[in-house]
XYZ file of C-alpha atoms in Angstrom:
524
model
C 66.424 -104.599 81.307
C 69.731 -104.759 79.493
C 72.555 -103.127 81.398
C 76.304 -102.765 81.230
C 78.439 -104.986 83.375
C 81.799 -103.817 84.675
C 84.817 -105.483 83.091
C 87.339 -106.198 85.780
C 89.206 -109.314 84.717
C 89.124 -110.573 81.146
C 88.753 -107.990 78.359
C 87.931 -110.591 75.680
C 85.164 -112.082 77.804
C 83.816 -108.599 78.463
C 83.839 -107.728 74.749
C 81.927 -110.878 73.814
C 79.428 -110.178 76.611
C 78.953 -106.631 75.297
C 78.408 -107.806 71.706
C 75.995 -110.483 72.876
C 73.946 -107.864 74.697
C 73.986 -105.558 71.684
C 72.882 -108.250 69.237
C 70.356 -110.150 71.381
C 68.377 -107.269 72.848
C 64.898 -108.412 73.851
C 61.836 -107.352 71.881
C 59.929 -106.095 74.878
C 58.920 -102.722 73.464
C 56.569 -103.203 70.485
C 55.453 -99.572 70.431
C 57.462 -96.413 70.479
C 56.836 -93.839 73.177
C 58.383 -90.424 73.459
C 61.418 -90.384 75.671
C 60.773 -88.944 79.122
C 63.418 -87.115 81.132
C 64.983 -89.243 83.812
C 64.063 -88.347 87.360
C 66.845 -87.085 89.536
C 66.846 -90.227 91.651
C 67.262 -92.547 88.661
C 70.142 -90.768 86.942
C 72.642 -92.766 88.929
C 71.194 -96.103 87.817
C 72.862 -98.221 85.174
C 72.147 -96.983 81.637
C 70.361 -99.007 79.027
C 72.403 -100.490 76.250
C 71.857 -98.525 73.045
C 70.234 -100.811 70.536
C 70.995 -101.322 66.909
C 69.457 -98.732 64.635
C 68.053 -100.265 61.516
C 66.682 -99.051 58.198
C 65.370 -101.133 55.322
C 65.371 -100.477 51.598
C 63.874 -102.657 48.912
C 65.570 -102.823 45.533
C 63.364 -103.835 42.590
C 66.172 -103.985 40.049
C 65.407 -100.407 38.931
C 66.825 -96.982 39.617
C 65.235 -95.204 42.627
C 62.984 -92.260 41.931
C 63.992 -88.718 42.775
C 63.521 -87.901 46.398
C 63.114 -91.588 47.320
C 59.414 -91.236 48.094
C 58.038 -93.718 50.549
C 55.484 -96.250 49.409
C 53.299 -98.503 51.598
C 56.016 -101.147 51.610
C 58.589 -98.709 52.950
C 56.126 -97.539 55.619
C 55.584 -101.185 56.528
C 59.327 -101.662 56.787
C 59.527 -98.962 59.439
C 57.565 -101.119 61.887
C 59.176 -101.428 65.280
C 60.546 -104.943 65.835
C 62.618 -104.568 68.959
C 65.107 -102.296 67.168
C 65.091 -98.542 66.656
C 64.381 -97.778 62.992
C 65.118 -94.748 60.875
C 61.607 -93.348 61.386
C 61.933 -93.252 65.154
C 65.417 -91.790 64.926
C 64.415 -89.200 62.287
C 67.223 -90.345 59.979
C 65.635 -91.260 56.660
C 68.474 -90.003 54.477
C 70.078 -92.772 52.430
C 73.537 -91.513 53.319
C 73.047 -91.667 57.079
C 75.053 -91.331 59.231
C 77.983 -89.775 57.360
C 77.201 -88.661 53.787
C 80.412 -86.757 53.070
C 83.672 -88.649 52.665
C 86.931 -87.719 51.021
C 88.513 -89.889 48.381
C 91.522 -90.919 50.430
C 90.670 -90.204 54.063
C 86.976 -90.956 54.343
C 85.526 -93.836 56.372
C 85.314 -96.204 53.411
C 83.283 -99.399 53.410
C 84.759 -102.882 53.418
C 82.974 -105.443 51.241
C 81.930 -108.701 52.891
C 80.672 -112.029 51.608
C 79.511 -115.065 53.515
C 82.979 -115.977 54.762
C 85.348 -113.310 53.397
C 86.122 -109.626 53.751
C 87.697 -107.355 51.139
C 89.321 -104.308 52.763
C 90.881 -101.355 50.944
C 94.499 -102.493 51.077
C 97.216 -102.924 48.487
C 98.929 -105.648 50.468
C 95.814 -107.739 51.217
C 93.034 -107.583 48.590
C 90.916 -110.075 50.518
C 90.962 -112.602 53.331
C 88.739 -115.064 55.147
C 87.048 -114.195 58.401
C 88.720 -115.224 61.590
C 86.572 -117.495 63.804
C 85.710 -114.580 66.096
C 84.806 -112.313 63.154
C 82.714 -115.052 61.518
C 80.727 -115.602 64.714
C 80.209 -111.875 65.125
C 78.982 -111.297 61.544
C 76.688 -114.305 61.733
C 74.969 -112.758 64.752
C 74.619 -109.483 62.844
C 73.061 -111.323 59.893
C 70.701 -113.284 62.138
C 69.497 -110.113 63.818
C 68.934 -108.410 60.455
C 67.077 -111.444 59.082
C 64.901 -111.551 62.203
C 63.980 -107.900 61.782
C 63.213 -108.334 58.085
C 60.968 -111.306 58.788
C 58.969 -109.374 61.367
C 58.714 -106.240 59.232
C 57.773 -107.833 55.902
C 55.618 -110.676 57.145
C 57.726 -113.285 55.356
C 60.463 -115.635 56.373
C 63.967 -114.271 55.769
C 66.698 -116.657 56.839
C 70.383 -116.219 57.359
C 70.942 -118.385 54.264
C 69.291 -115.650 52.170
C 72.198 -113.299 52.859
C 73.918 -112.269 49.604
C 76.673 -109.819 50.477
C 77.213 -106.587 52.322
C 79.612 -103.974 53.558
C 80.623 -102.290 56.788
C 82.677 -99.362 57.978
C 83.879 -97.818 61.219
C 82.639 -94.320 62.037
C 83.487 -92.023 64.939
C 79.993 -92.575 66.305
C 79.707 -96.323 65.755
C 79.718 -99.197 63.268
C 77.549 -99.162 60.125
C 76.426 -102.198 58.112
C 74.672 -102.522 54.758
C 73.468 -106.110 54.269
C 71.734 -107.477 51.164
C 69.249 -110.347 51.385
C 67.354 -112.330 48.790
C 63.582 -112.072 49.137
C 62.151 -115.564 48.469
C 58.559 -114.353 48.041
C 59.186 -111.232 45.951
C 61.135 -110.591 42.756
C 63.429 -108.176 44.516
C 66.422 -107.937 46.800
C 66.406 -106.342 50.217
C 68.988 -104.045 51.718
C 68.987 -103.397 55.423
C 71.189 -100.754 57.045
C 72.243 -101.312 60.630
C 74.069 -98.911 62.896
C 75.650 -99.897 66.194
C 76.277 -96.732 68.217
C 79.295 -96.408 70.406
C 78.309 -97.270 73.955
C 79.360 -95.627 77.158
C 83.012 -95.846 78.123
C 84.079 -97.943 81.089
C 87.343 -97.659 82.955
C 88.768 -101.175 82.968
C 92.088 -100.597 84.617
C 94.187 -97.695 85.824
C 97.909 -98.314 86.132
C 100.868 -96.053 86.761
C 104.068 -96.522 84.742
C 107.369 -96.245 86.539
C 109.842 -94.483 84.200
C 112.746 -95.902 86.217
C 111.710 -99.504 85.621
C 114.618 -101.083 83.756
C 113.868 -102.824 80.452
C 116.208 -105.679 79.605
C 116.674 -105.926 75.816
C 117.535 -109.517 74.863
C 118.775 -110.064 71.299
C 120.278 -113.200 69.704
C 123.154 -112.310 67.358
C 125.072 -114.318 64.799
C 128.326 -112.433 65.206
C 130.056 -109.059 65.207
C 128.229 -107.784 62.138
C 127.866 -104.258 60.812
C 124.207 -104.177 61.783
C 125.074 -105.141 65.372
C 127.570 -102.291 65.477
C 124.879 -99.903 64.227
C 122.519 -101.154 66.934
C 125.070 -100.668 69.713
C 125.925 -97.160 68.494
C 122.233 -96.301 68.256
C 121.592 -97.438 71.835
C 124.609 -95.509 73.120
C 123.863 -92.269 71.245
C 120.140 -92.238 70.499
C 118.434 -94.077 73.379
C 120.445 -94.153 76.616
C 120.920 -90.350 76.850
C 117.108 -89.967 76.864
C 116.104 -93.100 78.822
C 118.881 -94.686 80.892
C 116.558 -97.324 82.409
C 117.802 -99.920 79.952
C 120.023 -103.007 79.995
C 121.248 -105.279 77.214
C 121.775 -109.023 76.898
C 123.347 -110.329 73.692
C 123.048 -114.050 72.974
C 125.853 -115.207 70.691
C 124.464 -118.199 68.827
C 127.939 -119.273 67.767
C 130.359 -119.640 70.669
C 133.264 -118.808 68.360
C 131.961 -115.263 67.822
C 131.288 -114.453 71.484
C 134.692 -112.812 71.928
C 134.230 -110.549 68.907
C 130.764 -109.539 70.082
C 132.107 -108.735 73.551
C 134.917 -106.597 72.136
C 132.454 -104.684 69.956
C 130.138 -104.018 72.911
C 133.036 -102.870 75.106
C 134.080 -100.354 72.479
C 130.532 -99.050 72.005
C 129.750 -98.623 75.724
C 133.186 -97.625 77.030
C 131.935 -94.137 77.924
C 128.801 -95.470 79.692
C 130.271 -96.986 82.819
C 126.920 -97.382 84.614
C 125.201 -99.164 81.719
C 124.627 -102.871 82.386
C 125.208 -105.283 79.536
C 126.522 -108.776 79.001
C 127.195 -111.316 76.278
C 126.207 -114.941 76.728
C 127.654 -117.633 74.504
C 125.287 -120.400 73.482
C 125.854 -123.076 70.902
C 123.077 -122.766 68.339
C 123.025 -126.539 67.855
C 122.270 -127.281 71.506
C 120.318 -124.216 72.678
C 118.444 -122.227 70.064
C 117.964 -118.909 71.754
C 117.512 -117.710 75.292
C 117.768 -119.694 78.504
C 115.558 -118.803 81.413
C 118.366 -117.995 83.845
C 119.852 -115.383 81.513
C 116.720 -113.262 81.394
C 115.812 -113.740 85.048
C 118.756 -111.696 86.284
C 116.982 -109.253 88.585
C 119.445 -106.411 88.320
C 118.888 -106.330 84.561
C 115.220 -105.354 84.911
C 111.757 -106.679 85.671
C 110.554 -106.118 82.092
C 112.183 -108.021 79.243
C 112.112 -107.092 75.551
C 112.873 -110.218 73.532
C 113.564 -109.741 69.809
C 114.309 -112.236 67.065
C 116.701 -109.795 65.372
C 118.348 -106.474 66.118
C 115.562 -104.023 67.104
C 116.140 -100.336 66.376
C 113.913 -98.273 68.638
C 113.155 -94.746 69.743
C 113.130 -93.904 73.470
C 109.333 -93.563 73.617
C 108.994 -97.252 72.721
C 110.298 -98.148 76.179
C 107.339 -96.311 77.735
C 104.899 -98.561 75.869
C 106.988 -101.620 76.636
C 106.698 -100.904 80.363
C 103.062 -99.812 80.273
C 101.706 -102.782 78.294
C 103.140 -105.468 80.572
C 101.385 -106.855 83.648
C 102.758 -109.852 85.489
C 100.669 -112.930 84.817
C 97.959 -110.906 83.044
C 99.274 -109.066 79.994
C 102.064 -109.243 77.394
C 102.927 -106.883 74.532
C 103.791 -108.104 71.027
C 104.580 -104.918 69.053
C 104.387 -104.986 65.260
C 107.595 -103.327 63.989
C 108.023 -101.200 60.878
C 110.348 -103.116 58.549
C 112.398 -100.865 56.265
C 112.663 -101.590 52.550
C 115.921 -101.812 50.642
C 117.188 -98.201 50.789
C 119.142 -98.545 47.540
C 115.822 -99.196 45.746
C 113.647 -96.612 47.505
C 115.692 -93.450 48.003
C 116.862 -92.959 44.366
C 113.201 -92.747 43.316
C 112.844 -89.746 45.641
C 115.966 -88.093 44.247
C 117.745 -88.615 47.567
C 120.973 -90.185 48.636
C 120.737 -93.060 51.097
C 120.980 -91.345 54.519
C 122.599 -92.613 57.675
C 120.883 -95.606 59.209
C 119.560 -93.643 62.172
C 117.931 -91.106 59.830
C 116.060 -93.931 58.104
C 114.072 -94.793 61.249
C 110.896 -93.007 60.153
C 107.485 -94.433 59.285
C 106.769 -93.199 55.749
C 104.969 -94.490 52.690
C 107.140 -96.437 50.218
C 109.940 -96.761 52.794
C 108.722 -99.808 54.712
C 105.779 -101.900 55.866
C 104.291 -103.271 59.070
C 105.729 -106.722 59.555
C 102.722 -108.539 60.973
C 103.155 -111.916 59.275
C 104.839 -113.304 62.398
C 105.753 -112.224 65.896
C 109.306 -110.870 66.033
C 109.371 -108.945 69.341
C 107.741 -109.249 72.752
C 107.675 -107.283 76.003
C 106.977 -109.579 78.947
C 107.336 -109.602 82.676
C 110.495 -111.240 83.928
C 108.447 -113.591 86.091
C 106.394 -114.849 83.101
C 109.339 -116.095 81.044
C 109.423 -119.454 82.800
C 105.845 -120.212 81.714
C 106.038 -118.640 78.249
C 109.462 -119.758 77.070
C 109.102 -123.526 77.089
C 110.087 -124.384 73.517
C 112.202 -122.313 71.117
C 112.468 -124.567 68.095
C 110.726 -122.057 65.827
C 112.050 -118.981 67.597
C 111.774 -117.409 71.007
C 109.042 -114.878 70.276
C 106.925 -117.326 68.269
C 107.079 -119.796 71.157
C 106.082 -117.108 73.644
C 103.155 -116.023 71.485
C 101.921 -119.624 71.229
C 102.038 -120.092 74.996
C 100.328 -116.741 75.580
C 97.491 -117.710 73.229
C 96.981 -120.974 75.101
C 96.957 -119.226 78.468
C 93.558 -118.464 79.996
C 94.725 -115.543 82.104
C 97.171 -113.622 79.894
C 95.871 -110.897 77.602
C 97.808 -110.283 74.376
C 98.384 -106.716 73.172
C 99.452 -106.740 69.520
C 99.553 -103.422 67.689
C 101.785 -101.471 65.267
C 104.437 -99.482 67.081
C 105.855 -96.504 65.121
C 108.970 -96.421 67.318
C 110.206 -99.969 66.658
C 112.046 -100.738 63.410
C 113.690 -103.627 61.634
C 116.511 -102.578 59.329
C 116.793 -104.081 55.864
C 119.303 -106.876 55.509
C 119.773 -109.037 52.454
C 119.472 -112.690 53.412
C 120.342 -115.895 51.622
C 117.660 -118.556 51.427
C 118.967 -122.113 51.076
C 117.120 -125.274 50.156
C 118.602 -126.979 53.204
C 115.944 -125.306 55.330
C 113.063 -126.785 53.353
C 110.433 -126.027 55.982
C 111.104 -122.293 55.904
C 112.569 -121.870 52.406
C 109.359 -120.586 50.802
C 108.720 -118.228 53.729
C 112.303 -116.966 53.492
C 111.973 -116.216 49.772
C 108.614 -114.498 50.276
C 109.935 -112.337 53.111
C 113.015 -111.455 51.101
C 110.806 -110.264 48.239
C 108.608 -108.218 50.595
C 111.643 -106.499 52.092
C 112.850 -105.183 48.726
C 110.284 -102.425 48.287
C 106.668 -101.402 47.891
C 104.490 -102.290 44.926
C 105.184 -98.912 43.302
C 108.957 -98.985 43.746
C 109.310 -102.581 42.597
C 107.049 -101.888 39.610
C 109.242 -98.973 38.551
C 112.345 -101.099 38.982
C 110.798 -103.753 36.755
C 109.917 -101.164 34.102
C 113.471 -99.889 34.244
C 114.802 -103.372 33.551
C 112.155 -104.145 30.915
C 112.006 -100.830 29.039
C 115.291 -99.215 30.005
C 113.563 -96.124 31.412
C 115.378 -94.344 34.209
C 112.907 -93.361 36.948
C 115.445 -91.728 39.253
C 113.786 -88.980 41.268
C 110.323 -89.636 39.857
C 108.712 -89.708 43.320
C 110.364 -86.469 44.422
C 108.504 -83.165 44.614
C 110.200 -81.727 41.553
C 108.450 -84.324 39.408
C 105.097 -82.972 40.533
C 105.700 -79.880 38.389
C 106.669 -81.780 35.248
C 103.070 -81.737 34.083
C 103.302 -77.930 33.921
C 106.127 -77.996 31.357
C 103.812 -77.978 28.264
C 101.785 -75.157 29.810
C 104.931 -73.199 30.565
C 106.185 -73.734 27.007
C 102.869 -72.483 25.613
C 103.020 -69.452 27.916
C 106.568 -68.659 26.800
C 105.584 -68.981 23.129
C 102.559 -66.758 23.715
C 104.683 -64.129 25.429
C 107.230 -64.235 22.608
C 104.450 -63.855 20.042
C 102.944 -60.906 21.898
C 106.382 -59.336 22.197
C 107.043 -59.743 18.473
C 103.649 -58.274 17.584
C 104.252 -55.353 19.911
C 107.697 -54.708 18.433
C 106.287 -54.877 14.912
C 103.579 -52.363 15.790
C 106.104 -50.032 17.405
C 108.373 -50.299 14.351
C 105.517 -49.419 11.995
C 104.519 -46.453 14.127
C 108.117 -45.223 14.313
C 108.491 -45.589 10.537
C 105.304 -43.626 9.916
C 106.456 -40.950 12.345
C 109.804 -40.592 10.566
C 107.986 -40.299 7.232
C 105.776 -37.551 8.596
C 108.810 -35.729 9.943
C 110.548 -35.927 6.550
C 107.471 -34.626 4.768
C 107.159 -31.782 7.235
C 110.832 -30.886 6.803
C 110.463 -30.928 3.008
C 107.486 -28.589 3.155
C 109.326 -26.196 5.425
C 112.323 -26.165 3.051
C 110.099 -25.590 0.020
C 108.332 -22.706 1.705
C 111.650 -21.129 2.623
C 112.920 -21.247 -0.967
C 109.735 -19.699 -2.307
C 110.145 -16.781 0.025
């Protein structure tokens, strides 16, 4: 009997155990019996794992007939082979389980090949499977091939897999896998559906809103962006969440005094706010030292960022809640803003204040997931995570967290953490990172649409200012409006002409009547 097991320690181990149970269910039940109601005494027992639902179609290189009538082969395919099939589930429709999708918001399929996946994404047209994904899909293919072999009476191997697709649905995960039939001149398509299992409470933790978060940021000097960050913390964050402290690491010791003076001016009205500036020579210590972040009065949770992080107050709630000492760290994926001078003119808008730009919107930025740039960790874990900072503090922490056997990594987009656009200079002196610097600089300029319009403007001389604004949505109605105006003018002219003719005829009748009256009067 396959049962759930409680997950109390390692989530990854639990997930792999769950998938193994789902994909290696025993073939004990060869016949299908009607489900009986559970007795009252057995309702508290552990539930059975819901098995994969499977349906098979055979494609003979011809269009299907209307109604998709079943033939003996299709009835043979419905044989029970340790998996629930469409016949037993009463779901024979080809569009099961979700026939209706919208063009933009439906649960679309992702195409898969033997070692690649092609999602619907402008930024990533295709990529190779990760090792975990490859192992998972191979088990899915093996289970489908095993079912096909038992149903058709022929040997279908995993090597006969051609291609397929999958999609996530509210009720589970759906697969459509295509196999080559070695003994028949046809291809086989098998549809698998993995229902969502029962939910298990893994952990329940309370979040202390008074737990201080120490924001640690390395800075190059008293720049304009640093001033914007300090003003944003003083005006947009601390009034809503005062459980915050700040540590600025001046990479160049010559700029430490300027950074200190700027911070004093920004926080002069916040006497209870704790902040400090540490001077470190970038040539001898690239980044943060352990003692600086282990200052207890500055907070038990530390937010380490590679560059100035602009955040909303609700981000601090997730930073506190996703950290567990020795067990869990949080690597948020920030929303990196595009060049505002490229984006906003296309929307017929002036570039707003920096704080007003901190919004997740299409064409205004992207999720910067190419590398780790921020991390929320427990203060006590820094000693084990921050061993080497040659490639950056956060990258080093992520590497150590991956190698750890006890620490779980939470990495997800966070709509309240932003990186502001800043034009950077890439030099050939840094040959190891020069290509990455140029690529990142190009990505930060704008989206595919905005950069394409900018290129057309340079190439063809067309001004696209305001083309993405709402007023341009009505430009297609201009010809229709012109036709309507012309039609109204024509109708008006025709009406005036008809009125003029009627008035002229009326005047003529009046003149004739007056002449007759005068003639009659003279005769009398």
